[in-house]
């Protein structure tokens, strides 16, 4: 779908606070617990005193009557709970709850909760009650987020939550039609969505340059990069386990150049509809843009695909597109369309396309499903004498959805501008295609009856050369903020306050590291610009991505290196430092070479924890470190700007590891085995993965021979430890040879018997990757590289680290 209008920009400060209190006997007044950090904020919180605490004796108790209905939710909770704190939480069906147990049950009679709400009560036990499994699942996300508010992730503040969403549909659309994304990446999206209680993943599966699902009805139609039927079945089941519904979209009758290339007889031959001119739509000049819906064979082709997709996806919805048809002038210039219009007795050429959508709607409804389509048939003054029936759900991209809702249509709002992320068009505030989280935060979400929800639409026009990390970076904050605002809980005092909570909650990967709150930090720098702009050091810790620290340049710029020091106010374990480059598109000061130093006191001693080079990218970067610190120093050695004099940082975050442990010190580990290493033409020794230097790498042999994958490297942890993550840092120079794509991780206590722990595909970025799994006793950890990002036979790694509890 084309992006056509720029949103209005602005910030409206809205302050909303909710306080809870309890009545206690005179002389025993104890402050009630504040609400835990949860995103989205719960609708209702009543604070108690004390906390629920999990121990090694804690169990997950499920009533026998609810065991089947809650089996998937219980399984997911047990795995995620263990990833947070190392506790197994054994399942106890029908048991009597005791202190420390988690109770998961259905049968709530609270009708306000609906089918997605839940009630959570934390006392001696922690109980989640809902009317449906979907509601119970949402309750488990609240539990897991609340655990992250404590150092060992085993406690939840005493109190009660009553929680339900304002809108039933909340999610995102991903354009996999223009650009294919691997299944593992889509699964990661699902995990992140469910963490914030987003429940709808709309997949735009077709576009002018691709058809992304294997078709048995039309062999040869699918693009080379496509999802097999088995992959779709697996993905649908995976999403269901996370409470996410996948909405498949086949975009008809425009955007159809790929269909037309498959069978030219399907398309209009008139130039005005085949190659529309004067339009901003990528691919419109490829030919065959519009299907010839006047032909019975074309209609049957579309019906057959709708039927196939409806059967393949376990979803109550099928989206049939309908957008970006050429305008009425172009329609009137197509003789075959006008001839058909008159023969059918339609008042306008546009009626032919509405009639086609109605035919597809009948096919969808015959499958027992509901049709979704884009607002377009009435766009830009298009004339029609008929309209789609009000049993279809309109995806309104042009306005706030109220007009269609008032006309009787159920509506999902995805307004162009505020809810559009089109990274190929814009990557800074004010650009078209840039979704500003301030706009998402302050958007006046509609109270009009019929508005079912909201979604972020992520279009991939012109994004083909961008890394996946770039594509994700610009959607992350808008999605998080929309998730909070569309759930309907108390609005944070400001976007900055919400971002601080988001960072403390952390991402949705099981057991992910979280960021320390920036509240109360004192930040200093060796230099700061305060005359020509607000380049104060404090801007690097204000939870605002659009302010920044910038070294002084008025009256002369001091030479690099420059130092930024954050006093976080708390001494504790540090697992990483996160750097956000300036987000305004500028290059001056963007950090190139850097060092990270840690200290527990302002006077030191300081320990250099990491060094390396950031890419010249707007994407947030994470530097893995291991240590204990209150003070964190980023030392900037060089910049990507031409002057090589400045330094600039939008945000600096300090990451905290999960439960009481952190990464195993590399000096306590050794490389037990590597199947191959290049030591003749370069220093590619396996030991380089444990030397703390991201500039050195292990690289498999290439000078005399290049053995094919899989390649493996085994780490000896020095003793048996409870392990739960392997961290992989790819080579950090401009070369990508050997960078791992598909991988497997195995663990072993004796080095002989290995247990599969994790597998997947890592993105082709320089950022550190993780493979996390349920805590497992192991002395040995094995990484197997199954493929390389370029398809070469090599494997490389700059650093490997292992997370363990002892």
PDB file of C-alpha atoms in Angstrom, residues 365-539:
ATOM      1  CA  UNK A 365     -17.768 -16.112   4.474  1.00  0.00           C
ATOM      2  CA  UNK A 366     -18.445 -19.512   2.918  1.00  0.00           C
ATOM      3  CA  UNK A 367     -15.375 -20.676   4.836  1.00  0.00           C
ATOM      4  CA  UNK A 368     -16.913 -19.425   8.083  1.00  0.00           C
ATOM      5  CA  UNK A 369     -14.511 -16.478   8.284  1.00  0.00           C
ATOM      6  CA  UNK A 370     -14.670 -12.694   8.214  1.00  0.00           C
ATOM      7  CA  UNK A 371     -13.229 -10.550   5.459  1.00  0.00           C
ATOM      8  CA  UNK A 372     -10.877  -7.667   6.050  1.00  0.00           C
ATOM      9  CA  UNK A 373      -9.953  -5.115   3.394  1.00  0.00           C
ATOM     10  CA  UNK A 374      -8.205  -1.772   3.014  1.00  0.00           C
ATOM     11  CA  UNK A 375     -10.129   1.456   2.803  1.00  0.00           C
ATOM     12  CA  UNK A 376      -9.867   2.342  -0.880  1.00  0.00           C
ATOM     13  CA  UNK A 377     -13.123   1.847  -2.797  1.00  0.00           C
ATOM     14  CA  UNK A 378     -14.249   5.282  -1.567  1.00  0.00           C
ATOM     15  CA  UNK A 379     -10.829   6.982  -1.522  1.00  0.00           C
ATOM     16  CA  UNK A 380     -10.159  10.292  -3.230  1.00  0.00           C
ATOM     17  CA  UNK A 381     -13.710  10.883  -4.421  1.00  0.00           C
ATOM     18  CA  UNK A 382     -13.962   7.576  -6.271  1.00  0.00           C
ATOM     19  CA  UNK A 383     -17.507   7.075  -7.523  1.00  0.00           C
ATOM     20  CA  UNK A 384     -19.393   3.867  -6.896  1.00  0.00           C
ATOM     21  CA  UNK A 385     -23.060   3.058  -6.619  1.00  0.00           C
ATOM     22  CA  UNK A 386     -22.428  -0.038  -4.487  1.00  0.00           C
ATOM     23  CA  UNK A 387     -20.227  -0.630  -1.453  1.00  0.00           C
ATOM     24  CA  UNK A 388     -18.818  -3.601   0.406  1.00  0.00           C
ATOM     25  CA  UNK A 389     -21.274  -4.971   2.961  1.00  0.00           C
ATOM     26  CA  UNK A 390     -20.883  -3.957   6.579  1.00  0.00           C
ATOM     27  CA  UNK A 391     -19.930  -7.506   7.551  1.00  0.00           C
ATOM     28  CA  UNK A 392     -16.376  -6.786   6.395  1.00  0.00           C
ATOM     29  CA  UNK A 393     -13.744  -5.205   8.650  1.00  0.00           C
ATOM     30  CA  UNK A 394     -12.278  -2.044   7.150  1.00  0.00           C
ATOM     31  CA  UNK A 395      -8.595  -1.291   7.715  1.00  0.00           C
ATOM     32  CA  UNK A 396      -8.737   2.511   7.775  1.00  0.00           C
ATOM     33  CA  UNK A 397      -5.402   4.092   6.792  1.00  0.00           C
ATOM     34  CA  UNK A 398      -6.621   7.528   5.762  1.00  0.00           C
ATOM     35  CA  UNK A 399      -8.318   8.909   8.877  1.00  0.00           C
ATOM     36  CA  UNK A 400      -9.404   7.962  12.378  1.00  0.00           C
ATOM     37  CA  UNK A 401     -11.908   5.351  11.246  1.00  0.00           C
ATOM     38  CA  UNK A 402     -14.949   7.151  12.601  1.00  0.00           C
ATOM     39  CA  UNK A 403     -16.617   7.694   9.208  1.00  0.00           C
ATOM     40  CA  UNK A 404     -16.582   4.015   8.350  1.00  0.00           C
ATOM     41  CA  UNK A 405     -17.484   3.022  11.898  1.00  0.00           C
ATOM     42  CA  UNK A 406     -20.461   5.393  11.851  1.00  0.00           C
ATOM     43  CA  UNK A 407     -21.494   3.813   8.555  1.00  0.00           C
ATOM     44  CA  UNK A 408     -21.730   0.467  10.320  1.00  0.00           C
ATOM     45  CA  UNK A 409     -18.363  -1.091   9.508  1.00  0.00           C
ATOM     46  CA  UNK A 410     -16.123  -2.649  12.133  1.00  0.00           C
ATOM     47  CA  UNK A 411     -12.822  -0.787  11.787  1.00  0.00           C
ATOM     48  CA  UNK A 412      -9.158  -1.374  12.564  1.00  0.00           C
ATOM     49  CA  UNK A 413      -7.283   1.941  12.440  1.00  0.00           C
ATOM     50  CA  UNK A 414      -3.784   2.196  10.986  1.00  0.00           C
ATOM     51  CA  UNK A 415      -3.605   5.860  10.045  1.00  0.00           C
ATOM     52  CA  UNK A 416      -0.993   6.765   7.443  1.00  0.00           C
ATOM     53  CA  UNK A 417       1.687   8.780   9.188  1.00  0.00           C
ATOM     54  CA  UNK A 418       1.272   8.151  12.878  1.00  0.00           C
ATOM     55  CA  UNK A 419       0.930   4.356  12.531  1.00  0.00           C
ATOM     56  CA  UNK A 420       2.978   3.792   9.355  1.00  0.00           C
ATOM     57  CA  UNK A 421       6.567   2.577   9.553  1.00  0.00           C
ATOM     58  CA  UNK A 422       8.089   2.737   6.077  1.00  0.00           C
ATOM     59  CA  UNK A 423      11.827   2.694   6.639  1.00  0.00           C
ATOM     60  CA  UNK A 424      12.611   2.846   2.930  1.00  0.00           C
ATOM     61  CA  UNK A 425      11.026   6.301   2.832  1.00  0.00           C
ATOM     62  CA  UNK A 426      12.027   7.924   6.101  1.00  0.00           C
ATOM     63  CA  UNK A 427      14.198   7.352   9.150  1.00  0.00           C
ATOM     64  CA  UNK A 428      14.027  10.592  11.096  1.00  0.00           C
ATOM     65  CA  UNK A 429      11.305  12.826  12.552  1.00  0.00           C
ATOM     66  CA  UNK A 430       9.425  14.730   9.892  1.00  0.00           C
ATOM     67  CA  UNK A 431      10.209  12.240   7.124  1.00  0.00           C
ATOM     68  CA  UNK A 432       7.362  10.513   5.379  1.00  0.00           C
ATOM     69  CA  UNK A 433       7.129   6.927   6.627  1.00  0.00           C
ATOM     70  CA  UNK A 434       8.594   7.741  10.043  1.00  0.00           C
ATOM     71  CA  UNK A 435       6.350   6.870  12.970  1.00  0.00           C
ATOM     72  CA  UNK A 436       7.181   9.250  15.791  1.00  0.00           C
ATOM     73  CA  UNK A 437       6.542   7.614  19.184  1.00  0.00           C
ATOM     74  CA  UNK A 438       5.513  11.014  20.559  1.00  0.00           C
ATOM     75  CA  UNK A 439       2.675  11.044  18.024  1.00  0.00           C
ATOM     76  CA  UNK A 440       1.697   7.485  18.918  1.00  0.00           C
ATOM     77  CA  UNK A 441       1.750   8.361  22.624  1.00  0.00           C
ATOM     78  CA  UNK A 442      -0.390  11.488  22.235  1.00  0.00           C
ATOM     79  CA  UNK A 443      -2.759  10.159  19.576  1.00  0.00           C
ATOM     80  CA  UNK A 444      -6.462  10.702  20.428  1.00  0.00           C
ATOM     81  CA  UNK A 445      -7.540   7.061  20.359  1.00  0.00           C
ATOM     82  CA  UNK A 446     -11.165   6.928  19.285  1.00  0.00           C
ATOM     83  CA  UNK A 447     -14.170   6.162  21.471  1.00  0.00           C
ATOM     84  CA  UNK A 448     -16.401   5.690  18.416  1.00  0.00           C
ATOM     85  CA  UNK A 449     -18.425   2.506  18.585  1.00  0.00           C
ATOM     86  CA  UNK A 450     -17.228   0.080  15.943  1.00  0.00           C
ATOM     87  CA  UNK A 451     -13.512   0.836  16.278  1.00  0.00           C
ATOM     88  CA  UNK A 452     -12.088  -2.629  16.950  1.00  0.00           C
ATOM     89  CA  UNK A 453      -8.504  -1.582  17.404  1.00  0.00           C
ATOM     90  CA  UNK A 454      -5.256  -0.244  16.020  1.00  0.00           C
ATOM     91  CA  UNK A 455      -2.141  -1.548  14.342  1.00  0.00           C
ATOM     92  CA  UNK A 456       1.249  -0.376  13.172  1.00  0.00           C
ATOM     93  CA  UNK A 457       1.666  -1.010   9.444  1.00  0.00           C
ATOM     94  CA  UNK A 458       5.224  -1.801   8.419  1.00  0.00           C
ATOM     95  CA  UNK A 459       5.655  -1.304   4.678  1.00  0.00           C
ATOM     96  CA  UNK A 460       8.835  -2.504   2.999  1.00  0.00           C
ATOM     97  CA  UNK A 461       8.955  -0.342  -0.135  1.00  0.00           C
ATOM     98  CA  UNK A 462      12.570   0.571  -0.954  1.00  0.00           C
ATOM     99  CA  UNK A 463      13.880  -1.243   2.120  1.00  0.00           C
ATOM    100  CA  UNK A 464      15.605  -4.105   0.339  1.00  0.00           C
ATOM    101  CA  UNK A 465      19.182  -3.012   1.027  1.00  0.00           C
ATOM    102  CA  UNK A 466      18.531  -2.220   4.694  1.00  0.00           C
ATOM    103  CA  UNK A 467      19.572  -4.646   7.407  1.00  0.00           C
ATOM    104  CA  UNK A 468      16.888  -6.326   9.470  1.00  0.00           C
ATOM    105  CA  UNK A 469      18.146  -4.505  12.565  1.00  0.00           C
ATOM    106  CA  UNK A 470      17.453  -1.228  10.759  1.00  0.00           C
ATOM    107  CA  UNK A 471      13.951  -2.382   9.785  1.00  0.00           C
ATOM    108  CA  UNK A 472      13.194  -3.376  13.380  1.00  0.00           C
ATOM    109  CA  UNK A 473      14.704  -0.333  15.055  1.00  0.00           C
ATOM    110  CA  UNK A 474      12.179   2.144  13.712  1.00  0.00           C
ATOM    111  CA  UNK A 475       9.168  -0.009  14.545  1.00  0.00           C
ATOM    112  CA  UNK A 476      10.153  -0.959  18.111  1.00  0.00           C
ATOM    113  CA  UNK A 477       9.112   2.149  20.037  1.00  0.00           C
ATOM    114  CA  UNK A 478       5.903   2.828  18.047  1.00  0.00           C
ATOM    115  CA  UNK A 479       4.762  -0.756  18.651  1.00  0.00           C
ATOM    116  CA  UNK A 480       5.542  -0.627  22.342  1.00  0.00           C
ATOM    117  CA  UNK A 481       3.847   2.720  22.842  1.00  0.00           C
ATOM    118  CA  UNK A 482       0.769   1.728  20.833  1.00  0.00           C
ATOM    119  CA  UNK A 483       0.498  -1.477  22.865  1.00  0.00           C
ATOM    120  CA  UNK A 484       0.344   0.551  26.055  1.00  0.00           C
ATOM    121  CA  UNK A 485      -2.117   3.146  24.819  1.00  0.00           C
ATOM    122  CA  UNK A 486      -4.563   0.780  23.095  1.00  0.00           C
ATOM    123  CA  UNK A 487      -4.806  -1.517  26.121  1.00  0.00           C
ATOM    124  CA  UNK A 488      -6.380   1.355  27.993  1.00  0.00           C
ATOM    125  CA  UNK A 489      -4.623   1.451  31.348  1.00  0.00           C
ATOM    126  CA  UNK A 490      -3.519   4.680  33.071  1.00  0.00           C
ATOM    127  CA  UNK A 491      -1.520   6.883  30.752  1.00  0.00           C
ATOM    128  CA  UNK A 492       2.067   7.496  31.818  1.00  0.00           C
ATOM    129  CA  UNK A 493       2.929  11.046  32.851  1.00  0.00           C
ATOM    130  CA  UNK A 494       5.001  11.419  29.684  1.00  0.00           C
ATOM    131  CA  UNK A 495       6.536   9.434  26.888  1.00  0.00           C
ATOM    132  CA  UNK A 496       9.851   9.641  28.736  1.00  0.00           C
ATOM    133  CA  UNK A 497       8.266   8.029  31.788  1.00  0.00           C
ATOM    134  CA  UNK A 498       6.812   5.260  29.636  1.00  0.00           C
ATOM    135  CA  UNK A 499      10.158   4.600  27.931  1.00  0.00           C
ATOM    136  CA  UNK A 500      11.800   4.298  31.338  1.00  0.00           C
ATOM    137  CA  UNK A 501       9.263   1.608  32.293  1.00  0.00           C
ATOM    138  CA  UNK A 502       9.684  -0.117  28.926  1.00  0.00           C
ATOM    139  CA  UNK A 503      13.429  -0.359  29.466  1.00  0.00           C
ATOM    140  CA  UNK A 504      12.985  -1.715  32.996  1.00  0.00           C
ATOM    141  CA  UNK A 505      10.518  -4.318  31.720  1.00  0.00           C
ATOM    142  CA  UNK A 506      12.874  -5.289  28.910  1.00  0.00           C
ATOM    143  CA  UNK A 507      12.126  -7.119  25.663  1.00  0.00           C
ATOM    144  CA  UNK A 508      10.013 -10.230  25.310  1.00  0.00           C
ATOM    145  CA  UNK A 509      12.774 -12.778  24.883  1.00  0.00           C
ATOM    146  CA  UNK A 510      12.680 -15.233  27.802  1.00  0.00           C
ATOM    147  CA  UNK A 511      15.081 -14.109  30.499  1.00  0.00           C
ATOM    148  CA  UNK A 512      16.236 -11.025  28.591  1.00  0.00           C
ATOM    149  CA  UNK A 513      18.454  -8.470  30.245  1.00  0.00           C
ATOM    150  CA  UNK A 514      16.742  -5.288  31.406  1.00  0.00           C
ATOM    151  CA  UNK A 515      17.906  -1.687  31.677  1.00  0.00           C
ATOM    152  CA  UNK A 516      18.337   0.245  34.898  1.00  0.00           C
ATOM    153  CA  UNK A 517      15.928   3.100  35.399  1.00  0.00           C
ATOM    154  CA  UNK A 518      17.569   6.379  34.388  1.00  0.00           C
ATOM    155  CA  UNK A 519      15.696   8.212  37.148  1.00  0.00           C
ATOM    156  CA  UNK A 520      18.150   9.984  39.420  1.00  0.00           C
ATOM    157  CA  UNK A 521      21.220   9.514  37.259  1.00  0.00           C
ATOM    158  CA  UNK A 522      23.944  12.152  37.233  1.00  0.00           C
ATOM    159  CA  UNK A 523      25.706  12.376  33.889  1.00  0.00           C
ATOM    160  CA  UNK A 524      28.873  14.320  33.196  1.00  0.00           C
ATOM    161  CA  UNK A 525      31.144  14.701  30.198  1.00  0.00           C
ATOM    162  CA  UNK A 526      34.569  16.040  29.370  1.00  0.00           C
ATOM    163  CA  UNK A 527      32.878  18.461  26.980  1.00  0.00           C
ATOM    164  CA  UNK A 528      29.351  19.518  26.088  1.00  0.00           C
ATOM    165  CA  UNK A 529      27.771  22.018  23.705  1.00  0.00           C
ATOM    166  CA  UNK A 530      25.401  24.360  25.513  1.00  0.00           C
ATOM    167  CA  UNK A 531      25.512  27.552  23.433  1.00  0.00           C
ATOM    168  CA  UNK A 532      24.539  26.725  19.853  1.00  0.00           C
ATOM    169  CA  UNK A 533      22.345  23.812  20.873  1.00  0.00           C
ATOM    170  CA  UNK A 534      21.286  21.875  23.933  1.00  0.00           C
ATOM    171  CA  UNK A 535      24.020  19.265  23.882  1.00  0.00           C
ATOM    172  CA  UNK A 536      24.067  18.713  27.626  1.00  0.00           C
ATOM    173  CA  UNK A 537      25.466  15.445  28.934  1.00  0.00           C
ATOM    174  CA  UNK A 538      22.220  14.932  30.855  1.00  0.00           C
ATOM    175  CA  UNK A 539      20.419  14.379  27.544  1.00  0.00           C
TER     176      UNK A 539
END
